[in-house]
Amino acid sequence: MAIKELRILPPLAIGRLGAAARPMDNYEALVDPQRPLAPRQLRPAPTFEVDPDSGAITSYEAPPELLFTENGDVRPVAPFLEVWALTSEPGREDVLEPLTLDLLARHGLGPEDVRWSVHVGNHKIHRRTGDENDRIDAQVGPFHDHAVHPLNGTCPNFWEGRELPLGHVRYLRPTPGFPGIRLRFTPAAGRVYGSSTEEQPKPDPNVTAFLYDANRGGWLGYHDDRNSPRVTNPSQIYAGFAQGLDWISKGYLDDECDGLVRAELTIDGTLLSAYGRIGAGPPAYAPDSFPVRAVADELEQAMFGPTVTADEVSLEAAEEVVRRAFDTVRLMNTAVLNGNTVNGQVRGASTMVAQDTNDTGRLYEPIMAPSLVDRTALLNLHHQVLAGLRSGTAPWFADVLRDFDDVGDLSDKGRRKMPALMRGADGRSLALTRRQVDLIRKVAQRAIFTDNGPAGAATSAATPEEQG
C-alpha cells in the first residue's frame, strides 16, 4: 500500500476564545419536533480527553453535564485537525483513510516523522493603516514533539520584547488506543490589549497589557481617510471616540487570529505535505441558536453554486432556514433595531435605519410599523411561515425574501423584505445567500403544484404559547 497524498481534515477549523484552563466539551444542538421554534436542546457528546502532561488522548466519552464556563472563565473551543492519507493498492481505487501509527509503521516510519508548522496572524490594524509594520504574526515549527507550542504574535511596532498571545498548538501523542495523527489548536483567552506613548502608562481598566508603541506606529489616534480605498463600509468599526467628523482610534487590539497549519511527511525520498486553515472567533454566548447566514452557507454556495438541484429541495432544509431566522431575531432588541422610539429616545443605537440615513440621506423612519416588531408579533410571524411551509400554503414567504441584488433598495417595500433589520458586510440590508433563497422558492413552488404540499408536510408547528 502506497501513500500518495496527505490531507488535513477538517480543512477549516474555527476555534473560540476563552480563558478557562479546560477546553469546551462537544455537544449536539437538537431541534425539539414538538416545539420547532424553541431554543435547541443541548446534549453532551463524546469528547476527547487529553492528558495535560503527556499530550495523549486518554478517553472518548460524553461528559455528564455541559459547562460553558469554569471558575468564571469561558471555556475555549479548541478544535482537532487530523492527518489523512490517500492510499493506493493494485486492483482497487484510491482510498482516503486516517494516517495512523499502523499506516506509518508499514512504511517504516513513526509519529516523529510527521512534522508540523503553524503560521497565524492578526492583521486588523494593518488592514486599516496599510503600514507593514502593523502586521502581527506568530510562527512555530517545524516540530514533531508533543509539547505545547505557544503562538506569540510579534509586531515591529510593539514595545521591545512584548508579544500578543494568540493561543497555542500541540501535536497530540498517538497511542495504540488513539492511533491517529492529530494537532490541536487552542485559541487565546479573549482579552483586550492597548497602545501607549510610554512603556509603563497609567492603567486602563479595559486593557490587559500595553503592547503597541504609539511612538513608532499610528494606530493610537488613527482615523479613516474617507478617500482611501481601504475604508470599509461601514467605516469606523473600531473602538474610538468622535472628534468632529472623524472617529479616532483608542489604540485597542484583540487576540483573535487566523492562519495555516501544515503537516509534512517524507516517504521514500518524496516529501508529502498538506495544509489546513484555522481561526479564532468570540465565544458562542447563545449556543442553542444559529445565525441565519453563516460561513458554512458561503462555503456551500462557493462549492455547489447559487441554485439547488431537485434532489436537494426538501422541507427540512427550508424549515432550518426559517428556524435560524427566528433564532437570530430572538436575540435582537427588535424595537430598537427597527428604529422605534424607546424610552423616549430616538436613534439610540447603531441600526440600519440610522445607517440608511447617514449613508444616503434617506428619511429616518422605522422600517416596519412599530407595533409589528414586538416579540409576540414576530413569534407569530415565524410560526405562520413554518406552519405554512409544512402545510404547503406559504408560497407568499418566498416573495418577501430579499434578493442579493436588492440589498440597496431603500424603498419602504425593499427595506421590509426578509431578513429585516440586519446588515451584511457591505453595510447594506442583509440578504440570504442566493442558494438559500433558491431553496425556499423551490420548496414554495413545489407546494403550489402538488396536492398535499411538500413531502412530509403533515406535521403541524407548535403554537406560539408552546414556544415558551
GROMACS .gro file of N, CA, C and O in nm, residues 13-111:
model
  396
   13ALA      N    1  -1.091   2.490   1.045
   13ALA     CA    2  -1.135   2.469   1.183
   13ALA      C    3  -1.138   2.604   1.254
   13ALA      O    4  -1.038   2.676   1.254
   14ILE      N    5  -1.251   2.637   1.312
   14ILE     CA    6  -1.268   2.766   1.380
   14ILE      C    7  -1.279   2.741   1.530
   14ILE      O    8  -1.371   2.674   1.576
   15GLY      N    9  -1.185   2.795   1.605
   15GLY     CA   10  -1.190   2.788   1.750
   15GLY      C   11  -1.261   2.910   1.807
   15GLY      O   12  -1.294   3.004   1.735
   16ARG      N   13  -1.283   2.907   1.936
   16ARG     CA   14  -1.347   3.019   2.004
   16ARG      C   15  -1.267   3.056   2.127
   16ARG      O   16  -1.220   2.969   2.201
   17LEU      N   17  -1.251   3.186   2.147
   17LEU     CA   18  -1.170   3.238   2.256
   17LEU      C   19  -1.224   3.198   2.392
   17LEU      O   20  -1.345   3.183   2.410
   18GLY      N   21  -1.135   3.184   2.489
   18GLY     CA   22  -1.176   3.153   2.625
   18GLY      C   23  -1.056   3.142   2.716
   18GLY      O   24  -0.951   3.091   2.677
   19ALA      N   25  -1.072   3.189   2.840
   19ALA     CA   26  -0.960   3.194   2.934
   19ALA      C   27  -0.953   3.075   3.028
   19ALA      O   28  -0.857   3.062   3.104
   20ALA      N   29  -1.053   2.986   3.028
   20ALA     CA   30  -1.053   2.871   3.118
   20ALA      C   31  -0.942   2.774   3.079
   20ALA      O   32  -0.901   2.766   2.963
   21ALA      N   33  -0.896   2.698   3.177
   21ALA     CA   34  -0.786   2.604   3.153
   21ALA      C   35  -0.830   2.485   3.069
   21ALA      O   36  -0.752   2.435   2.987
   22ARG      N   37  -0.954   2.439   3.087
   22ARG     CA   38  -1.001   2.323   3.013
   22ARG      C   39  -1.086   2.366   2.894
   22ARG      O   40  -1.180   2.445   2.910
   23PRO      N   41  -1.057   2.313   2.775
   23PRO     CA   42  -1.140   2.346   2.659
   23PRO      C   43  -1.282   2.293   2.672
   23PRO      O   44  -1.311   2.203   2.752
   24MET      N   45  -1.369   2.347   2.591
   24MET     CA   46  -1.511   2.311   2.591
   24MET      C   47  -1.531   2.169   2.542
   24MET      O   48  -1.462   2.122   2.452
   25ASP      N   49  -1.629   2.099   2.603
   25ASP     CA   50  -1.666   1.965   2.560
   25ASP      C   51  -1.755   1.972   2.436
   25ASP      O   52  -1.818   2.074   2.407
   26ASN      N   53  -1.764   1.862   2.365
   26ASN     CA   54  -1.852   1.853   2.250
   26ASN      C   55  -1.999   1.846   2.295
   26ASN      O   56  -2.029   1.797   2.405
   27TYR      N   57  -2.088   1.893   2.210
   27TYR     CA   58  -2.231   1.881   2.237
   27TYR      C   59  -2.308   1.886   2.107
   27TYR      O   60  -2.257   1.930   2.002
   28GLU      N   61  -2.430   1.838   2.112
   28GLU     CA   62  -2.522   1.844   1.999
   28GLU      C   63  -2.631   1.945   2.029
   28GLU      O   64  -2.674   1.958   2.144
   29ALA      N   65  -2.675   2.016   1.926
   29ALA     CA   66  -2.786   2.110   1.939
   29ALA      C   67  -2.904   2.054   1.860
   29ALA      O   68  -2.902   2.054   1.737
   30LEU      N   69  -3.002   2.002   1.931
   30LEU     CA   70  -3.111   1.926   1.870
   30LEU      C   71  -3.240   2.005   1.869
   30LEU      O   72  -3.273   2.076   1.965
   31VAL      N   73  -3.316   1.992   1.762
   31VAL     CA   74  -3.447   2.057   1.749
   31VAL      C   75  -3.552   1.968   1.813
   31VAL      O   76  -3.558   1.847   1.790
   32ASP      N   77  -3.635   2.029   1.895
   32ASP     CA   78  -3.747   1.958   1.956
   32ASP      C   79  -3.861   1.954   1.853
   32ASP      O   80  -3.916   2.059   1.818
   33PRO      N   81  -3.897   1.837   1.801
   33PRO     CA   82  -4.001   1.832   1.697
   33PRO      C   83  -4.136   1.885   1.744
   33PRO      O   84  -4.218   1.928   1.662
   34GLN      N   85  -4.160   1.882   1.876
   34GLN     CA   86  -4.287   1.934   1.927
   34GLN      C   87  -4.285   2.085   1.946
   34GLN      O   88  -4.389   2.148   1.956
   35ARG      N   89  -4.166   2.144   1.950
   35ARG     CA   90  -4.151   2.289   1.967
   35ARG      C   91  -4.044   2.337   1.870
   35ARG      O   92  -3.933   2.373   1.910
   36PRO      N   93  -4.073   2.337   1.741
   36PRO     CA   94  -3.968   2.358   1.640
   36PRO      C   95  -3.904   2.495   1.640
   36PRO      O   96  -3.795   2.511   1.586
   37LEU      N   97  -3.968   2.595   1.701
   37LEU     CA   98  -3.907   2.727   1.705
   37LEU      C   99  -3.849   2.759   1.843
   37LEU      O  100  -3.801   2.871   1.865
   38ALA      N  101  -3.853   2.663   1.932
   38ALA     CA  102  -3.795   2.683   2.064
   38ALA      C  103  -3.643   2.674   2.054
   38ALA      O  104  -3.588   2.619   1.957
   39PRO      N  105  -3.570   2.728   2.153
   39PRO     CA  106  -3.425   2.709   2.153
   39PRO      C  107  -3.390   2.561   2.143
   39PRO      O  108  -3.458   2.475   2.201
   40ARG      N  109  -3.284   2.531   2.070
   40ARG     CA  110  -3.243   2.392   2.055
   40ARG      C  111  -3.202   2.330   2.189
   40ARG      O  112  -3.155   2.401   2.277
   41GLN      N  113  -3.220   2.202   2.200
   41GLN     CA  114  -3.181   2.130   2.320
   41GLN      C  115  -3.034   2.091   2.308
   41GLN      O  116  -2.992   2.033   2.208
   42LEU      N  117  -2.955   2.123   2.409
   42LEU     CA  118  -2.813   2.092   2.408
   42LEU      C  119  -2.789   1.961   2.483
   42LEU      O  120  -2.833   1.945   2.597
   43ARG      N  121  -2.719   1.869   2.416
   43ARG     CA  122  -2.693   1.738   2.475
   43ARG      C  123  -2.544   1.708   2.467
   43ARG      O  124  -2.483   1.722   2.361
   44PRO      N  125  -2.481   1.667   2.579
   44PRO     CA  126  -2.338   1.634   2.575
   44PRO      C  127  -2.308   1.526   2.472
   44PRO      O  128  -2.388   1.434   2.451
   45ALA      N  129  -2.191   1.536   2.410
   45ALA     CA  130  -2.149   1.439   2.309
   45ALA      C  131  -2.008   1.390   2.343
   45ALA      O  132  -1.935   1.456   2.417
   46PRO      N  133  -1.971   1.271   2.291
   46PRO     CA  134  -1.837   1.219   2.319
   46PRO      C  135  -1.727   1.319   2.286
   46PRO      O  136  -1.732   1.387   2.183
   47THR      N  137  -1.630   1.329   2.375
   47THR     CA  138  -1.523   1.430   2.367
   47THR      C  139  -1.389   1.365   2.399
   47THR      O  140  -1.379   1.284   2.491
   48PHE      N  141  -1.286   1.401   2.322
   48PHE     CA  142  -1.151   1.355   2.354
   48PHE      C  143  -1.103   1.422   2.484
   48PHE      O  144  -1.111   1.545   2.498
   49GLU      N  145  -1.054   1.342   2.575
   49GLU     CA  146  -0.990   1.393   2.696
   49GLU      C  147  -0.840   1.381   2.678
   49GLU      O  148  -0.788   1.273   2.653
   50VAL      N  149  -0.768   1.494   2.687
   50VAL     CA  150  -0.625   1.497   2.662
   50VAL      C  151  -0.549   1.514   2.793
   50VAL      O  152  -0.581   1.603   2.873
   51ASP      N  153  -0.452   1.426   2.816
   51ASP     CA  154  -0.369   1.437   2.934
   51ASP      C  155  -0.279   1.560   2.921
   51ASP      O  156  -0.204   1.571   2.824
   52PRO      N  157  -0.286   1.654   3.016
   52PRO     CA  158  -0.209   1.779   3.001
   52PRO      C  159  -0.059   1.759   3.009
   52PRO      O  160   0.017   1.842   2.957
   53ASP      N  161  -0.013   1.651   3.069
   53ASP     CA  162   0.131   1.628   3.081
   53ASP      C  163   0.190   1.559   2.959
   53ASP      O  164   0.289   1.604   2.902
   54SER      N  165   0.127   1.449   2.916
   54SER     CA  166   0.183   1.371   2.806
   54SER      C  167   0.136   1.417   2.669
   54SER      O  168   0.203   1.392   2.568
   55GLY      N  169   0.019   1.482   2.664
   55GLY     CA  170  -0.036   1.520   2.535
   55GLY      C  171  -0.106   1.406   2.464
   55GLY      O  172  -0.136   1.415   2.345
   56ALA      N  173  -0.133   1.296   2.536
   56ALA     CA  174  -0.202   1.180   2.477
   56ALA      C  175  -0.350   1.186   2.507
   56ALA      O  176  -0.392   1.235   2.613
   57ILE      N  177  -0.431   1.135   2.415
   57ILE     CA  178  -0.575   1.122   2.439
   57ILE      C  179  -0.597   1.002   2.529
   57ILE      O  180  -0.548   0.892   2.503
   58THR      N  181  -0.672   1.022   2.638
   58THR     CA  182  -0.692   0.915   2.735
   58THR      C  183  -0.831   0.855   2.731
   58THR      O  184  -0.851   0.743   2.780
   59SER      N  185  -0.929   0.925   2.676
   59SER     CA  186  -1.065   0.871   2.672
   59SER      C  187  -1.147   0.945   2.567
   59SER      O  188  -1.108   1.051   2.519
   60TYR      N  189  -1.261   0.886   2.534
   60TYR     CA  190  -1.355   0.946   2.440
   60TYR      C  191  -1.495   0.918   2.492
   60TYR      O  192  -1.558   0.821   2.455
   61GLU      N  193  -1.543   1.004   2.580
   61GLU     CA  194  -1.672   0.985   2.645
   61GLU      C  195  -1.746   1.117   2.653
   61GLU      O  196  -1.685   1.225   2.649
   62ALA      N  197  -1.879   1.108   2.666
   62ALA     CA  198  -1.961   1.228   2.683
   62ALA      C  199  -1.956   1.271   2.829
   62ALA      O  200  -1.968   1.187   2.919
   63PRO      N  201  -1.940   1.399   2.857
   63PRO     CA  202  -1.941   1.445   2.996
   63PRO      C  203  -2.081   1.434   3.055
   63PRO      O  204  -2.181   1.433   2.982
   64PRO      N  205  -2.092   1.425   3.187
   64PRO     CA  206  -2.226   1.413   3.248
   64PRO      C  207  -2.310   1.539   3.233
   64PRO      O  208  -2.433   1.531   3.234
   65GLU      N  209  -2.246   1.655   3.221
   65GLU     CA  210  -2.319   1.780   3.203
   65GLU      C  211  -2.235   1.877   3.122
   65GLU      O  212  -2.113   1.861   3.109
   66LEU      N  213  -2.302   1.977   3.066
   66LEU     CA  214  -2.232   2.079   2.986
   66LEU      C  215  -2.203   2.199   3.073
   66LEU      O  216  -2.294   2.254   3.137
   67LEU      N  217  -2.079   2.240   3.074
   67LEU     CA  218  -2.037   2.360   3.146
   67LEU      C  219  -1.963   2.450   3.049
   67LEU      O  220  -1.856   2.412   2.997
   68PHE      N  221  -2.017   2.568   3.023
   68PHE     CA  222  -1.955   2.660   2.927
   68PHE      C  223  -1.851   2.751   2.993
   68PHE      O  224  -1.773   2.815   2.924
   69THR      N  225  -1.853   2.756   3.126
   69THR     CA  226  -1.755   2.836   3.199
   69THR      C  227  -1.695   2.751   3.310
   69THR      O  228  -1.752   2.650   3.351
   70GLU      N  229  -1.580   2.796   3.357
   70GLU     CA  230  -1.512   2.727   3.466
   70GLU      C  231  -1.441   2.832   3.550
   70GLU      O  232  -1.358   2.908   3.498
   71ASN      N  233  -1.478   2.838   3.679
   71ASN     CA  234  -1.422   2.939   3.769
   71ASN      C  235  -1.442   3.081   3.714
   71ASN      O  236  -1.355   3.166   3.728
   72GLY      N  237  -1.554   3.101   3.651
   72GLY     CA  238  -1.586   3.233   3.598
   72GLY      C  239  -1.528   3.266   3.463
   72GLY      O  240  -1.554   3.373   3.408
   73ASP      N  241  -1.448   3.175   3.406
   73ASP     CA  242  -1.387   3.198   3.275
   73ASP      C  243  -1.455   3.113   3.168
   73ASP      O  244  -1.498   2.999   3.195
   74VAL      N  245  -1.463   3.167   3.047
   74VAL     CA  246  -1.521   3.094   2.935
   74VAL      C  247  -1.426   2.981   2.893
   74VAL      O  248  -1.304   3.001   2.884
   75ARG      N  249  -1.483   2.863   2.869
   75ARG     CA  250  -1.402   2.752   2.819
   75ARG      C  251  -1.382   2.768   2.669
   75ARG      O  252  -1.479   2.782   2.593
   76PRO      N  253  -1.258   2.768   2.620
   76PRO     CA  254  -1.235   2.787   2.477
   76PRO      C  255  -1.277   2.665   2.397
   76PRO      O  256  -1.279   2.552   2.448
   77VAL      N  257  -1.315   2.686   2.273
   77VAL     CA  258  -1.337   2.576   2.179
   77VAL      C  259  -1.206   2.553   2.107
   77VAL      O  260  -1.156   2.642   2.037
   78ALA      N  261  -1.148   2.434   2.127
   78ALA     CA  262  -1.013   2.403   2.077
   78ALA      C  263  -1.022   2.286   1.979
   78ALA      O  264  -1.023   2.170   2.020
   79PRO      N  265  -1.031   2.314   1.849
   79PRO     CA  266  -1.054   2.207   1.751
   79PRO      C  267  -0.932   2.118   1.727
   79PRO      O  268  -0.818   2.158   1.748
   80PHE      N  269  -0.960   1.996   1.684
   80PHE     CA  270  -0.858   1.900   1.644
   80PHE      C  271  -0.848   1.898   1.492
   80PHE      O  272  -0.949   1.904   1.422
   81LEU      N  273  -0.727   1.886   1.441
   81LEU     CA  274  -0.704   1.868   1.298
   81LEU      C  275  -0.635   1.734   1.278
   81LEU      O  276  -0.533   1.705   1.341
   82GLU      N  277  -0.692   1.650   1.192
   82GLU     CA  278  -0.640   1.516   1.169
   82GLU      C  279  -0.569   1.508   1.035
   82GLU      O  280  -0.611   1.572   0.937
   83VAL      N  281  -0.465   1.425   1.029
   83VAL     CA  282  -0.397   1.399   0.902
   83VAL      C  283  -0.455   1.271   0.843
   83VAL      O  284  -0.464   1.168   0.912
   84TRP      N  285  -0.496   1.280   0.719
   84TRP     CA  286  -0.546   1.165   0.645
   84TRP      C  287  -0.454   1.139   0.527
   84TRP      O  288  -0.382   1.230   0.481
   85ALA      N  289  -0.456   1.016   0.478
   85ALA     CA  290  -0.368   0.976   0.367
   85ALA      C  291  -0.450   0.920   0.253
   85ALA      O  292  -0.546   0.844   0.275
   86LEU      N  293  -0.413   0.957   0.131
   86LEU     CA  294  -0.471   0.897   0.011
   86LEU      C  295  -0.381   0.780  -0.026
   86LEU      O  296  -0.265   0.800  -0.064
   87THR      N  297  -0.433   0.659  -0.011
   87THR     CA  298  -0.352   0.539  -0.034
   87THR      C  299  -0.397   0.467  -0.160
   87THR      O  300  -0.513   0.477  -0.201
   88SER      N  301  -0.302   0.395  -0.220
   88SER     CA  302  -0.332   0.320  -0.342
   88SER      C  303  -0.276   0.179  -0.329
   88SER      O  304  -0.175   0.156  -0.263
   89GLU      N  305  -0.346   0.088  -0.395
   89GLU     CA  306  -0.305  -0.052  -0.400
   89GLU      C  307  -0.344  -0.107  -0.535
   89GLU      O  308  -0.448  -0.066  -0.591
   90PRO      N  309  -0.265  -0.198  -0.591
   90PRO     CA  310  -0.304  -0.258  -0.719
   90PRO      C  311  -0.439  -0.327  -0.708
   90PRO      O  312  -0.468  -0.395  -0.609
   91GLY      N  313  -0.523  -0.301  -0.805
   91GLY     CA  314  -0.652  -0.369  -0.810
   91GLY      C  315  -0.765  -0.301  -0.735
   91GLY      O  316  -0.876  -0.354  -0.730
   92ARG      N  317  -0.741  -0.182  -0.677
   92ARG     CA  318  -0.851  -0.111  -0.612
   92ARG      C  319  -0.836   0.039  -0.631
   92ARG      O  320  -0.727   0.088  -0.664
   93GLU      N  321  -0.946   0.108  -0.613
   93GLU     CA  322  -0.942   0.254  -0.624
   93GLU      C  323  -0.869   0.314  -0.505
   93GLU      O  324  -0.859   0.253  -0.398
   94ASP      N  325  -0.819   0.435  -0.524
   94ASP     CA  326  -0.752   0.505  -0.415
   94ASP      C  327  -0.850   0.525  -0.299
   94ASP      O  328  -0.970   0.548  -0.320
   95VAL      N  329  -0.797   0.521  -0.176
   95VAL     CA  330  -0.879   0.532  -0.056
   95VAL      C  331  -0.823   0.643   0.032
   95VAL      O  332  -0.702   0.653   0.052
   96LEU      N  333  -0.912   0.729   0.083
   96LEU     CA  334  -0.873   0.831   0.179
   96LEU      C  335  -0.899   0.774   0.318
   96LEU      O  336  -1.014   0.742   0.352
   97GLU      N  337  -0.796   0.759   0.399
   97GLU     CA  338  -0.808   0.698   0.530
   97GLU      C  339  -0.722   0.773   0.631
   97GLU      O  340  -0.627   0.843   0.594
   98PRO      N  341  -0.753   0.759   0.761
   98PRO     CA  342  -0.673   0.829   0.861
   98PRO      C  343  -0.528   0.782   0.860
   98PRO      O  344  -0.501   0.663   0.842
   99LEU      N  345  -0.437   0.876   0.879
   99LEU     CA  346  -0.297   0.840   0.898
   99LEU      C  347  -0.280   0.796   1.043
   99LEU      O  348  -0.307   0.873   1.135
  100THR      N  349  -0.236   0.673   1.063
  100THR     CA  350  -0.228   0.615   1.197
  100THR      C  351  -0.089   0.558   1.222
  100THR      O  352  -0.005   0.552   1.131
  101LEU      N  353  -0.067   0.515   1.346
  101LEU     CA  354   0.060   0.451   1.381
  101LEU      C  355   0.084   0.328   1.293
  101LEU      O  356   0.197   0.305   1.247
  102ASP      N  357  -0.019   0.250   1.268
  102ASP     CA  358  -0.005   0.130   1.187
  102ASP      C  359   0.033   0.163   1.043
  102ASP      O  360   0.122   0.101   0.984
  103LEU      N  361  -0.035   0.263   0.986
  103LEU     CA  362  -0.005   0.300   0.848
  103LEU      C  363   0.136   0.356   0.835
  103LEU      O  364   0.207   0.328   0.738
  104LEU      N  365   0.179   0.431   0.933
  104LEU     CA  366   0.317   0.481   0.932
  104LEU      C  367   0.416   0.366   0.943
  104LEU      O  368   0.518   0.361   0.872
  105ALA      N  369   0.387   0.271   1.035
  105ALA     CA  370   0.479   0.159   1.057
  105ALA      C  371   0.495   0.075   0.932
  105ALA      O  372   0.604   0.020   0.907
  106ARG      N  373   0.391   0.063   0.851
  106ARG     CA  374   0.400  -0.015   0.728
  106ARG      C  375   0.502   0.044   0.631
  106ARG      O  376   0.550  -0.023   0.541
  107HIS      N  377   0.533   0.172   0.650
  107HIS     CA  378   0.631   0.239   0.563
  107HIS      C  379   0.761   0.265   0.638
  107HIS      O  380   0.843   0.346   0.595
  108GLY      N  381   0.777   0.195   0.750
  108GLY     CA  382   0.899   0.209   0.826
  108GLY      C  383   0.913   0.345   0.895
  108GLY      O  384   1.025   0.391   0.920
  109LEU      N  385   0.800   0.405   0.928
  109LEU     CA  386   0.801   0.538   0.987
  109LEU      C  387   0.732   0.538   1.122
  109LEU      O  388   0.660   0.444   1.158
  110GLY      N  389   0.752   0.645   1.198
  110GLY     CA  390   0.687   0.662   1.326
  110GLY      C  391   0.626   0.799   1.337
  110GLY      O  392   0.641   0.884   1.246
  111PRO      N  393   0.556   0.828   1.446
  111PRO     CA  394   0.491   0.959   1.461
  111PRO      C  395   0.590   1.075   1.460
  111PRO      O  396   0.553   1.187   1.424
   0.00000   0.00000   0.00000
